[in-house]
Coordinates of C-alpha atoms in Angstrom, one line a residue:
M222 CA 18.1 -195.2 -173.2
A223 CA 16.9 -197.6 -175.9
W224 CA 18.7 -200.0 -178.2
K225 CA 17.7 -201.6 -181.5
V226 CA 18.6 -205.2 -182.0
T227 CA 19.0 -206.8 -185.4
V228 CA 20.1 -210.3 -186.7
D229 CA 21.6 -210.5 -190.1
Q230 CA 19.6 -213.4 -191.7
D231 CA 22.3 -214.0 -194.3
T232 CA 25.0 -214.5 -191.7
C233 CA 23.0 -216.4 -189.1
I234 CA 23.8 -220.2 -189.0
G235 CA 21.0 -221.1 -186.6
D236 CA 23.3 -221.9 -183.7
A237 CA 20.5 -220.7 -181.3
I238 CA 23.0 -219.6 -178.6
C239 CA 21.3 -216.2 -178.5
A240 CA 17.8 -217.7 -178.0
S241 CA 19.3 -219.9 -175.2
L242 CA 21.1 -217.1 -173.4
C243 CA 18.4 -214.4 -173.9
P244 CA 15.0 -215.9 -174.7
D245 CA 13.2 -212.6 -173.9
V246 CA 14.9 -210.9 -176.8
F247 CA 15.7 -213.7 -179.4
E248 CA 13.7 -216.5 -180.9
M249 CA 14.2 -218.9 -183.7
N250 CA 12.1 -218.5 -186.9
D251 CA 10.6 -221.1 -189.2
E252 CA 13.8 -221.2 -191.2
G253 CA 15.8 -222.1 -188.1
K254 CA 17.5 -218.7 -187.9
A255 CA 17.4 -216.3 -185.0
Q256 CA 15.3 -213.2 -185.0
P257 CA 14.6 -210.5 -182.4
K258 CA 11.3 -210.8 -180.5
V259 CA 11.3 -207.0 -180.0
E260 CA 12.6 -204.3 -182.2
V261 CA 13.7 -202.0 -179.5
I262 CA 15.0 -202.7 -176.0
E263 CA 14.5 -200.1 -173.3
D264 CA 15.3 -202.3 -170.2
E265 CA 19.0 -202.3 -169.2
N266 CA 18.8 -205.9 -168.0
L267 CA 17.5 -207.0 -171.4
Y268 CA 20.3 -204.9 -173.1
N269 CA 22.9 -206.7 -171.0
C270 CA 21.4 -210.1 -171.9
A271 CA 21.3 -209.2 -175.6
K272 CA 24.9 -208.0 -175.5
E273 CA 26.0 -211.3 -173.9
A274 CA 24.2 -213.1 -176.8
M275 CA 25.8 -210.8 -179.4
E276 CA 29.2 -211.6 -178.0
A277 CA 28.5 -215.3 -177.9
C278 CA 27.2 -215.5 -181.5
P279 CA 29.8 -217.6 -183.4
V280 CA 29.3 -215.7 -186.7
S281 CA 28.7 -212.2 -185.3
A282 CA 25.2 -212.0 -186.9
I283 CA 23.7 -209.9 -184.1
S284 CA 24.1 -206.1 -183.9
I285 CA 22.9 -203.7 -181.2
E286 CA 22.8 -199.9 -181.7
E287 CA 21.3 -197.0 -179.9
A288 CA 17.7 -196.4 -181.0

């Protein structure tokens, strides 16, 4: 199974909790907002990590859907 991870740039406030919790999937861009390092996740451990980050995001800017 594979999942697509996206970060809504208009919603993101640059809290960086996602990059802290899941640095293999998320990074901060030059504008101080989160972005996915990878478009699609195929590893279940990375999915679980990304899901934890999604749930921790204070503004719900992260979405994960089946790819």
